[in-house]
Backbone as a ProteinNet text record, in pm:
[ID]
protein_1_A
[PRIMARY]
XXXXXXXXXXXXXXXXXXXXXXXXXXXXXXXXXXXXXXXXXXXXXXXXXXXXXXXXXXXXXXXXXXXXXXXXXXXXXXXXXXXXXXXXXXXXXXXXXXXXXXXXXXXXXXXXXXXXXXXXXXXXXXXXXXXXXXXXXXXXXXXXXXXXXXXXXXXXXXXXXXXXXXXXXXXXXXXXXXXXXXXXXXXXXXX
[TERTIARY]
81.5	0	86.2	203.4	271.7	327.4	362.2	414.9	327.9	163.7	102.1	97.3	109.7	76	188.5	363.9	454.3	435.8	372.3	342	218.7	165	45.2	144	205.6	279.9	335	453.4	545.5	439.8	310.6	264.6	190	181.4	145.7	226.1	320.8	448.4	477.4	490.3	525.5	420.9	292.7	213.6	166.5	208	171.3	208.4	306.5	338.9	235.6	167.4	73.7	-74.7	-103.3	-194.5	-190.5	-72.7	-47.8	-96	-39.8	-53.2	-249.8	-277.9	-423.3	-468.8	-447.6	-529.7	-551.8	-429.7	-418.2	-489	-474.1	-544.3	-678.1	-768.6	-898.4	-943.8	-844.4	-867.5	-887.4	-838.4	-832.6	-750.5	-541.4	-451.4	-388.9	-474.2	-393.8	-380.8	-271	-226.3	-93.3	-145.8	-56	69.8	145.2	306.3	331	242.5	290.6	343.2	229.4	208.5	331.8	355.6	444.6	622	609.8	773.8	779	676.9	643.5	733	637.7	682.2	810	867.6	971.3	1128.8	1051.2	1178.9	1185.7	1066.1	1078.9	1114.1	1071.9	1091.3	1147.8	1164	1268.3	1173.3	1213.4	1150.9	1110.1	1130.9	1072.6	945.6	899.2	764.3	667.2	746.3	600.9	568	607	612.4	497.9	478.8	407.4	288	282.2	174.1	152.5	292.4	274.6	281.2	311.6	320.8	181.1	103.9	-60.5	-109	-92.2	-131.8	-81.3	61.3	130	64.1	36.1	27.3	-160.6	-245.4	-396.1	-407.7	-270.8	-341.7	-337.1	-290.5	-254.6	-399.9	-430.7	-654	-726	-670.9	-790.1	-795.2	-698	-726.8	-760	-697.1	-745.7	-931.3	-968.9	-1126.4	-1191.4	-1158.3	-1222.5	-1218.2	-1129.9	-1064.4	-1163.3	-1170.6	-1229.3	-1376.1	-1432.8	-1554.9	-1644.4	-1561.2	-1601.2	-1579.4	-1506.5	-1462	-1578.1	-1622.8	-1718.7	-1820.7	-1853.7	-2007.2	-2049.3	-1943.2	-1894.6	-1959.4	-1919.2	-1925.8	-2074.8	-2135.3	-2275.7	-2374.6	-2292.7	-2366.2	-2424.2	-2407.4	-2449.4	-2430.2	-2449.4	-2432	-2302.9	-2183	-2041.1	-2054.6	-2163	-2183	-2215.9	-2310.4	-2360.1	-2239.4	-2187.3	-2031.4	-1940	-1936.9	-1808.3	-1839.7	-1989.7	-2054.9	-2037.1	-2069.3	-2034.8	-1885.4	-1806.8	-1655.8	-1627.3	-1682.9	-1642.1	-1700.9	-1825.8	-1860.4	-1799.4	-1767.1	-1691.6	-1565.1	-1488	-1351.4	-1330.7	-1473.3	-1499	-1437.8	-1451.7	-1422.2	-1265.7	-1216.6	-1071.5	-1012.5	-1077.3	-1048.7	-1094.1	-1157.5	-1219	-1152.2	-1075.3	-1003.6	-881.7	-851.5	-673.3	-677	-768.9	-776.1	-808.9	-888.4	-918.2	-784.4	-732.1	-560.6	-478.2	-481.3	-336	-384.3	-553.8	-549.7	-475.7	-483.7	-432.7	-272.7	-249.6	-62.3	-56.4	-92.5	-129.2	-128.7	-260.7	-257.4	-168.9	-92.3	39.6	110	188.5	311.5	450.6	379.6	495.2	539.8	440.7	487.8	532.3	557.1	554.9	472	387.8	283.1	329.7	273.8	294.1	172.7	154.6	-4	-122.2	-55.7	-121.1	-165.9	-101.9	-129.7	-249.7	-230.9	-288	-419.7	-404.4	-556.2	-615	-529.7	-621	-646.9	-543.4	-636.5	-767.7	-801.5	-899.1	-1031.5	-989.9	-1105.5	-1135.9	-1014.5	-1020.3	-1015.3	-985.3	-1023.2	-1188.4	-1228.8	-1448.6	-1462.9	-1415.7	-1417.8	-1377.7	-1260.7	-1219.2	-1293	-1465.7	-1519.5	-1630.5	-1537.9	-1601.5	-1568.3	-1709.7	-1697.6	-1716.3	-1769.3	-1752.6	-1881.9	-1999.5	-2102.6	-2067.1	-1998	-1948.4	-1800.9	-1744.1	-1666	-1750.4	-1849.7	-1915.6	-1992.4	-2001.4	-2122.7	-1970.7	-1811	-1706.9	-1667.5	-1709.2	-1575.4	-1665.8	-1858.2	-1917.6	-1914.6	-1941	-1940.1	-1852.4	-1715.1	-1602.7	-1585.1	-1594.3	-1563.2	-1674	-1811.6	-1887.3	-1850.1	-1791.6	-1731.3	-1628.7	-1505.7	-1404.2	-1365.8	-1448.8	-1435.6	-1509.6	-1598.2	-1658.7	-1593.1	-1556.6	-1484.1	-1350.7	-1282.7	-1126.1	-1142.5	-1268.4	-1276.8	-1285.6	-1374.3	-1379.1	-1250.8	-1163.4	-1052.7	-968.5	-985.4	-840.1	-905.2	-1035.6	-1087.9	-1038.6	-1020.3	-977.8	-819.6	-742.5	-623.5	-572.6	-424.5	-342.3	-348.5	-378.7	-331.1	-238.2	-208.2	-91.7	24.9	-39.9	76.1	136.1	189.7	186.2	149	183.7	145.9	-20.8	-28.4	-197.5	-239.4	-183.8	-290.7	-276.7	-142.4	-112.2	-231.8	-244	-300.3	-447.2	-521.9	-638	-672.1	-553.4	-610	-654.7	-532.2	-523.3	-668.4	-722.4	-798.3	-959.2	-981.6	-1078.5	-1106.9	-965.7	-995.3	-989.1	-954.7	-963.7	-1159	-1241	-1388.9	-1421.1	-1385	-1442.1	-1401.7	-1296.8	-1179	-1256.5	-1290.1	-1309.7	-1470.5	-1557.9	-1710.5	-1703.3	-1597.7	-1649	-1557.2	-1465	-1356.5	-1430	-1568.5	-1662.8	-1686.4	-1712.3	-1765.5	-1614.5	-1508.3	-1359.1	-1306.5	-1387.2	-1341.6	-1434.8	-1555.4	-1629.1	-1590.7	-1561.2	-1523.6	-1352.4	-1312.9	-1156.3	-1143.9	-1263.5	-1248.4	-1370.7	-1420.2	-1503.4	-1433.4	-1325.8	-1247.3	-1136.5
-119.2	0	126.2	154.7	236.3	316.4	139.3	190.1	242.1	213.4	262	438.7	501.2	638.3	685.1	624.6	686.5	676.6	613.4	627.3	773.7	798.3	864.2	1020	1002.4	1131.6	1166.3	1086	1110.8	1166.6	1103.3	1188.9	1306.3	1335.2	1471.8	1549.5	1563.2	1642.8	1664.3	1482.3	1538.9	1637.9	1602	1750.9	1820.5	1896.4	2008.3	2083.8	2133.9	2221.2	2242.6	2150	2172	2221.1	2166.6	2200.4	2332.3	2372.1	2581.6	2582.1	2569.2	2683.9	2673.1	2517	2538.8	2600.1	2637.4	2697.4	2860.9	2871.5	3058.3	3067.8	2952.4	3029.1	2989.8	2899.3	2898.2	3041.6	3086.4	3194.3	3326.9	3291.6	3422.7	3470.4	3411.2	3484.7	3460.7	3372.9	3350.6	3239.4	3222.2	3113.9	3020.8	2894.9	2781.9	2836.2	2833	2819.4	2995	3093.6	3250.4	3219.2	3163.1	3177.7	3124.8	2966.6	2872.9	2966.7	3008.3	3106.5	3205.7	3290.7	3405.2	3370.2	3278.6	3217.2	3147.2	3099.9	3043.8	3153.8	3263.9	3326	3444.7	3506.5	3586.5	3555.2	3399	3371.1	3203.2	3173.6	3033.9	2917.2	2818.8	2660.6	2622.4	2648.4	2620.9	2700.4	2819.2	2897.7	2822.8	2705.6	2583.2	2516.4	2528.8	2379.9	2515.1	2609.4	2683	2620.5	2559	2509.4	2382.4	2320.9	2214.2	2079.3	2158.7	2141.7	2059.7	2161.3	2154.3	1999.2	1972.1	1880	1742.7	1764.5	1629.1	1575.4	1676.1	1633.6	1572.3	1627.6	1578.3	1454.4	1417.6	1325.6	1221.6	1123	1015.4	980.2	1096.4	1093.4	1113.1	1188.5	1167.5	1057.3	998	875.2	747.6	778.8	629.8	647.7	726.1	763.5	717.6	798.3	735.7	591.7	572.2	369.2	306.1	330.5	274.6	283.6	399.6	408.9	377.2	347.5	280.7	136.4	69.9	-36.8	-116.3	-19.5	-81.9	-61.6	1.5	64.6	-65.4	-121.5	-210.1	-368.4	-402.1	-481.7	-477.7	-380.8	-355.7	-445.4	-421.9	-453.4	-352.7	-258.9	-114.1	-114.3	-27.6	-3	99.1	19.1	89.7	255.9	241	437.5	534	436.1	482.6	458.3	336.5	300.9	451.4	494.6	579.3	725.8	728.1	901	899.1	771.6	810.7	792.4	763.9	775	937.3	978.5	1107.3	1177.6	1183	1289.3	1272.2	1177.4	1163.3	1222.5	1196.9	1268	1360.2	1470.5	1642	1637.9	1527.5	1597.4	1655.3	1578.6	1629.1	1732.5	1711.4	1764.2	1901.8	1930.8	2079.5	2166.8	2144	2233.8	2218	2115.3	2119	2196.1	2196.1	2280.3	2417.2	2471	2594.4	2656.3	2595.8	2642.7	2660.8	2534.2	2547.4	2587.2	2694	2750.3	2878.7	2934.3	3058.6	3063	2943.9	2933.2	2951.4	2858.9	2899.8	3005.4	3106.3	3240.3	3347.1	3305.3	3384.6	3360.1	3284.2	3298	3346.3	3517.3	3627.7	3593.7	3580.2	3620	3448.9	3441.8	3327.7	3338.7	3284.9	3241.1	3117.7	3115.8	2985.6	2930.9	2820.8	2757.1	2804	2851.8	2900.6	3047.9	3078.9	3259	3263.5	3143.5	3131.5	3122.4	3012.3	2901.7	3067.5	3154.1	3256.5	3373	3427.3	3460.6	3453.2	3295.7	3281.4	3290.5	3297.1	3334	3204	3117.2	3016.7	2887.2	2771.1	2646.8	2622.8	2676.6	2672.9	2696.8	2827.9	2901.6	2800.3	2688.6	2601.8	2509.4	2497.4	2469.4	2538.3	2669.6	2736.6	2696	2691.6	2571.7	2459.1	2413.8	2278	2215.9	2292	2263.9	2204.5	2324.7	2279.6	2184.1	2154.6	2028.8	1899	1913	1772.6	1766	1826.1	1830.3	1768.5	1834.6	1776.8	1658.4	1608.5	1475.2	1371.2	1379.2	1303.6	1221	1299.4	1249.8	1187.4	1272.4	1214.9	1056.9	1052.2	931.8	824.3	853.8	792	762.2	834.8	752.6	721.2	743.4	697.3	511.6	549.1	368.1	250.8	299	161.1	153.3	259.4	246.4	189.7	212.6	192.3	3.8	-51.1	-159.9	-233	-212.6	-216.8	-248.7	-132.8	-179.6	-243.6	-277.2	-348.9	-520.4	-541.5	-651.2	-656.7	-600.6	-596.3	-636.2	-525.6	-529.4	-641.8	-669.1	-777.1	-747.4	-875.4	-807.6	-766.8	-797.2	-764.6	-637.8	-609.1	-512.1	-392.9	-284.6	-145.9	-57.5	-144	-44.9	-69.9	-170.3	-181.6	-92.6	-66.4	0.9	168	183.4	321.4	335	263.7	278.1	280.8	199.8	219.6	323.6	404.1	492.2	610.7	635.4	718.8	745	627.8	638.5	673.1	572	619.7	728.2	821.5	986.1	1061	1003.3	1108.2	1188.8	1084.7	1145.9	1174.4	1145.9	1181.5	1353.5	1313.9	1496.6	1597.3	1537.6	1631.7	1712.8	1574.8	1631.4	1709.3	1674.9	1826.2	1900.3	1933.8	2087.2	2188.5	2217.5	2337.1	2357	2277.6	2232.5	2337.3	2304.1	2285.6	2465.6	2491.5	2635.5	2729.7	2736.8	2760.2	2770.3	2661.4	2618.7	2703.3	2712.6	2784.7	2915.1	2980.4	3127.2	3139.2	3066.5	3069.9	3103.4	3002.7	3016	3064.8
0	0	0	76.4	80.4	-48.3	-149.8	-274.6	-334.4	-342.8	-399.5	-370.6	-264.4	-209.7	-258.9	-248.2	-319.1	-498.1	-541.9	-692.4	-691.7	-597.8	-631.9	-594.4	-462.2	-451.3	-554.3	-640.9	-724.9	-870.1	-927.2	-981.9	-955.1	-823.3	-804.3	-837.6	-809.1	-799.7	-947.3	-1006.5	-1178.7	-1238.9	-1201.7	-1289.1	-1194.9	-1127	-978.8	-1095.7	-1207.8	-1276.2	-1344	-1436.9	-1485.1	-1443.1	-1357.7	-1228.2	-1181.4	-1201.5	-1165.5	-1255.7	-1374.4	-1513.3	-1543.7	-1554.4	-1558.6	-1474.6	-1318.8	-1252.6	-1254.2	-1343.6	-1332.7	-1524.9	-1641.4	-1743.8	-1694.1	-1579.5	-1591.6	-1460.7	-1458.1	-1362	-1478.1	-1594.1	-1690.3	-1736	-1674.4	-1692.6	-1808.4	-1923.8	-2057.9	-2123.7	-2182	-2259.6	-2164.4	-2153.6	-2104.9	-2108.3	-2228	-2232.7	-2172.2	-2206.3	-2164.6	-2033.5	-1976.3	-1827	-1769.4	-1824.3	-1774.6	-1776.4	-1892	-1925.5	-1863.6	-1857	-1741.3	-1565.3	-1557.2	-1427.3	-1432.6	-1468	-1473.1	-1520.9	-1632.5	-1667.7	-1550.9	-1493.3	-1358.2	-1213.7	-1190.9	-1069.4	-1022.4	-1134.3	-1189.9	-1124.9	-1161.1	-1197.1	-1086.5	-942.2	-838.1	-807	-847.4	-839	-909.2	-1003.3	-1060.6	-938.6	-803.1	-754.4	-659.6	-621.3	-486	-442.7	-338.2	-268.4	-313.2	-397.3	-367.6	-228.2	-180.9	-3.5	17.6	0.9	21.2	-29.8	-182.9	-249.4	-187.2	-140.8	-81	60.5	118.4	249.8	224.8	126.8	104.8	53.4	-28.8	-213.9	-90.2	-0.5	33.6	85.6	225.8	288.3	147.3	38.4	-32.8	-142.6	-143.7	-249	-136	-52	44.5	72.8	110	109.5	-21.5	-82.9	-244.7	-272.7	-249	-295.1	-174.6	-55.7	64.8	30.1	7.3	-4	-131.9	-256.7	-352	-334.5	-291.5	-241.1	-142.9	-35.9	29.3	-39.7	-75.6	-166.5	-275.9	-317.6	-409.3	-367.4	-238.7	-154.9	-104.7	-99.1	-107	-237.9	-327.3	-485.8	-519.6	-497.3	-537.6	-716.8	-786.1	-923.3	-962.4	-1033.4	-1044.9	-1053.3	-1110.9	-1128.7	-975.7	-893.2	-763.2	-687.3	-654.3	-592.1	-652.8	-721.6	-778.6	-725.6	-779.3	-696.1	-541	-500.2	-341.6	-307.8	-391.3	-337.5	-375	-449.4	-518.6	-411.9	-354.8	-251.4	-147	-60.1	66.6	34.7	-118.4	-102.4	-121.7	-105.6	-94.5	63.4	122	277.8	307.5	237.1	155	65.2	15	-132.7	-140.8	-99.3	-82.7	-6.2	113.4	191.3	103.8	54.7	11.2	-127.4	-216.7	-325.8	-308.4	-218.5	-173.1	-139.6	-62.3	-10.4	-120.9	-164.1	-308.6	-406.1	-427.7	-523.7	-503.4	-329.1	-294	-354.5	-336.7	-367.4	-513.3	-555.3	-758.9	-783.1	-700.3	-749.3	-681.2	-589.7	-570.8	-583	-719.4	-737.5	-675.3	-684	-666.3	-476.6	-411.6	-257	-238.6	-80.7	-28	89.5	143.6	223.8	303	483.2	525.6	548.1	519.3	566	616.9	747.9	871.4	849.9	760.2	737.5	606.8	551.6	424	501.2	565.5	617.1	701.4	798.4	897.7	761.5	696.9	616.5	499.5	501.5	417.5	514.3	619.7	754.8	835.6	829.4	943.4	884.9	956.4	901.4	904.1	955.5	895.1	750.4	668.2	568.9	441.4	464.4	377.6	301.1	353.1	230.7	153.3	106.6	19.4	-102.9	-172.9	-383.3	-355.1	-208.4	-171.2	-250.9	-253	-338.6	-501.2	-551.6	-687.2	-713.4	-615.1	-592.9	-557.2	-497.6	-529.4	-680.7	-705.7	-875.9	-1001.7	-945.2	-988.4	-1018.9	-880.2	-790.7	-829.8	-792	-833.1	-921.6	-1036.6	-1188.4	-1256.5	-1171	-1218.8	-1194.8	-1042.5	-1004	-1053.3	-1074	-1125.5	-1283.7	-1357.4	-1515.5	-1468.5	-1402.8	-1401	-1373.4	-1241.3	-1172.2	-1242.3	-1300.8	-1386	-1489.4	-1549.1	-1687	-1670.7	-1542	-1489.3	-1505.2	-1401	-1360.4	-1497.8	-1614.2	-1726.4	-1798.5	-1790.6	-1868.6	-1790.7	-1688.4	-1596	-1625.4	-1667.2	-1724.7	-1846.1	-1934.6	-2089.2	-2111.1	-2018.2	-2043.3	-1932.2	-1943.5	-1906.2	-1797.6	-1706.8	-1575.4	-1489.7	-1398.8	-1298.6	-1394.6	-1416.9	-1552.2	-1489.7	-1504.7	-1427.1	-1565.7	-1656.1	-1794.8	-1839.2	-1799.1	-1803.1	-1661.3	-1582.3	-1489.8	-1554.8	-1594.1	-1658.1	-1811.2	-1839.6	-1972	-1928.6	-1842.8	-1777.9	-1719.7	-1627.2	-1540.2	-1673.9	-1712.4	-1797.3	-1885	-1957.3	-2039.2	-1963.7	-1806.3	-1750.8	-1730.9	-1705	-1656.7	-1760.6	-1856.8	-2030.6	-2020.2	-2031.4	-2071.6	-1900.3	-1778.3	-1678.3	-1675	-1663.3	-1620.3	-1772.1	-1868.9	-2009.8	-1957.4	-1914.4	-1869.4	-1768	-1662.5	-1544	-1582.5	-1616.6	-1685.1	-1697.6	-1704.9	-1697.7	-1544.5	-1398.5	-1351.4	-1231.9	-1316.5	-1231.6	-1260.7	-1395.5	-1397.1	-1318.2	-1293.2	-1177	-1099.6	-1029.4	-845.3	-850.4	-971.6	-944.9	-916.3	-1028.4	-999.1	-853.2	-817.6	-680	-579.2	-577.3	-472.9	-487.4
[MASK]
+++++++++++++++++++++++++++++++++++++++++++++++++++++++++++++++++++++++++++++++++++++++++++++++++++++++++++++++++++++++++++++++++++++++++++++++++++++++++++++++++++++++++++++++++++++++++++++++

């Protein structure tokens, strides 16, 4: 299990870069690569990484919740689509304070901020689930195409593989992540 959370950390981190740059053009500030050279030729290659702090210390509670609660839901005989919506809403209990935070970091680049100054100035740890409404209308849907379609192809493709789970994950979250991307630019400039 462990290796699994260090595979999930290590791709946070590989696209936390990307994860800035989308969060500042669905905020309004432009074009992908401007943004990315902007930041990088003013304040060099580590201002991709700001608040990635935030994301590391969440992804591990919020993928174990999701996996747990689709997992049991599962075990229910529930329907893969109903199993997936309720993993997706429980991992708002997560997911909503840690994105609210590391959007503040996204959108300040320029300064440096510590947690604690971030979290009292957004008006407390109460205040952290603001968009929490439109993070479940997100996480839902998502997780509801993702996990049946995931379970789907991990039936298709070879098993025990790491390139079959790469090629599965990948493809489950292609049409989930494409349908809420309206859903995600909302809840960004919300919060």
């Amino acid at each position: 299990m462990s290796e699994c959370f260090s595979y999930v950390r290590s791709g946070a981190i590989a696209v936390y870069p990307v994860d800035l740059v989308k969060t500042q053009v669905q905020n309004g500030g432009g074009r992908p690569m401007s943004i990315a050279r902007s930041i990088i030729q003013q304040q060099g290659l580590l201002r991709m990484y700001n608040g990635s702090f935030v994301q590391l210390i969440g992804i591990g509670p919020e993928k174990a919740i999701k996996l747990y609660v689709n997992d049991i839901a599962d075990g229910y005989g529930l329907h893969p689509i109903i199993c997936g919506a309720m993993a997706g809403a429980c991992q708002v209990l997560v997911t909503n304070p840690i994105e609210y935070v590391k959007i503040q970091y996204q959108m300040n680049v320029k300064q440096s901020m510590s947690l604690f100054c971030t979290i009292r100035q957004l008006g407390g740890f109460h205040k952290l689930y603001k968009g929490a409404s439109l993070c479940l209308m997100r996480d839902m849907p998502f997780s509801a195409i993702y996990f049946p379609t995931y379970s789907y192809l991990k039936g298709v493709l070879p098993e025990n593989n790491h390139l079959s789970n790469l090629i599965g994950g990948t493809v489950a979250a292609l049409p989930a992540a494409y349908l809420v991307t309206p859903l995600d630019v909302i809840k960004t400039r919300m919060q």
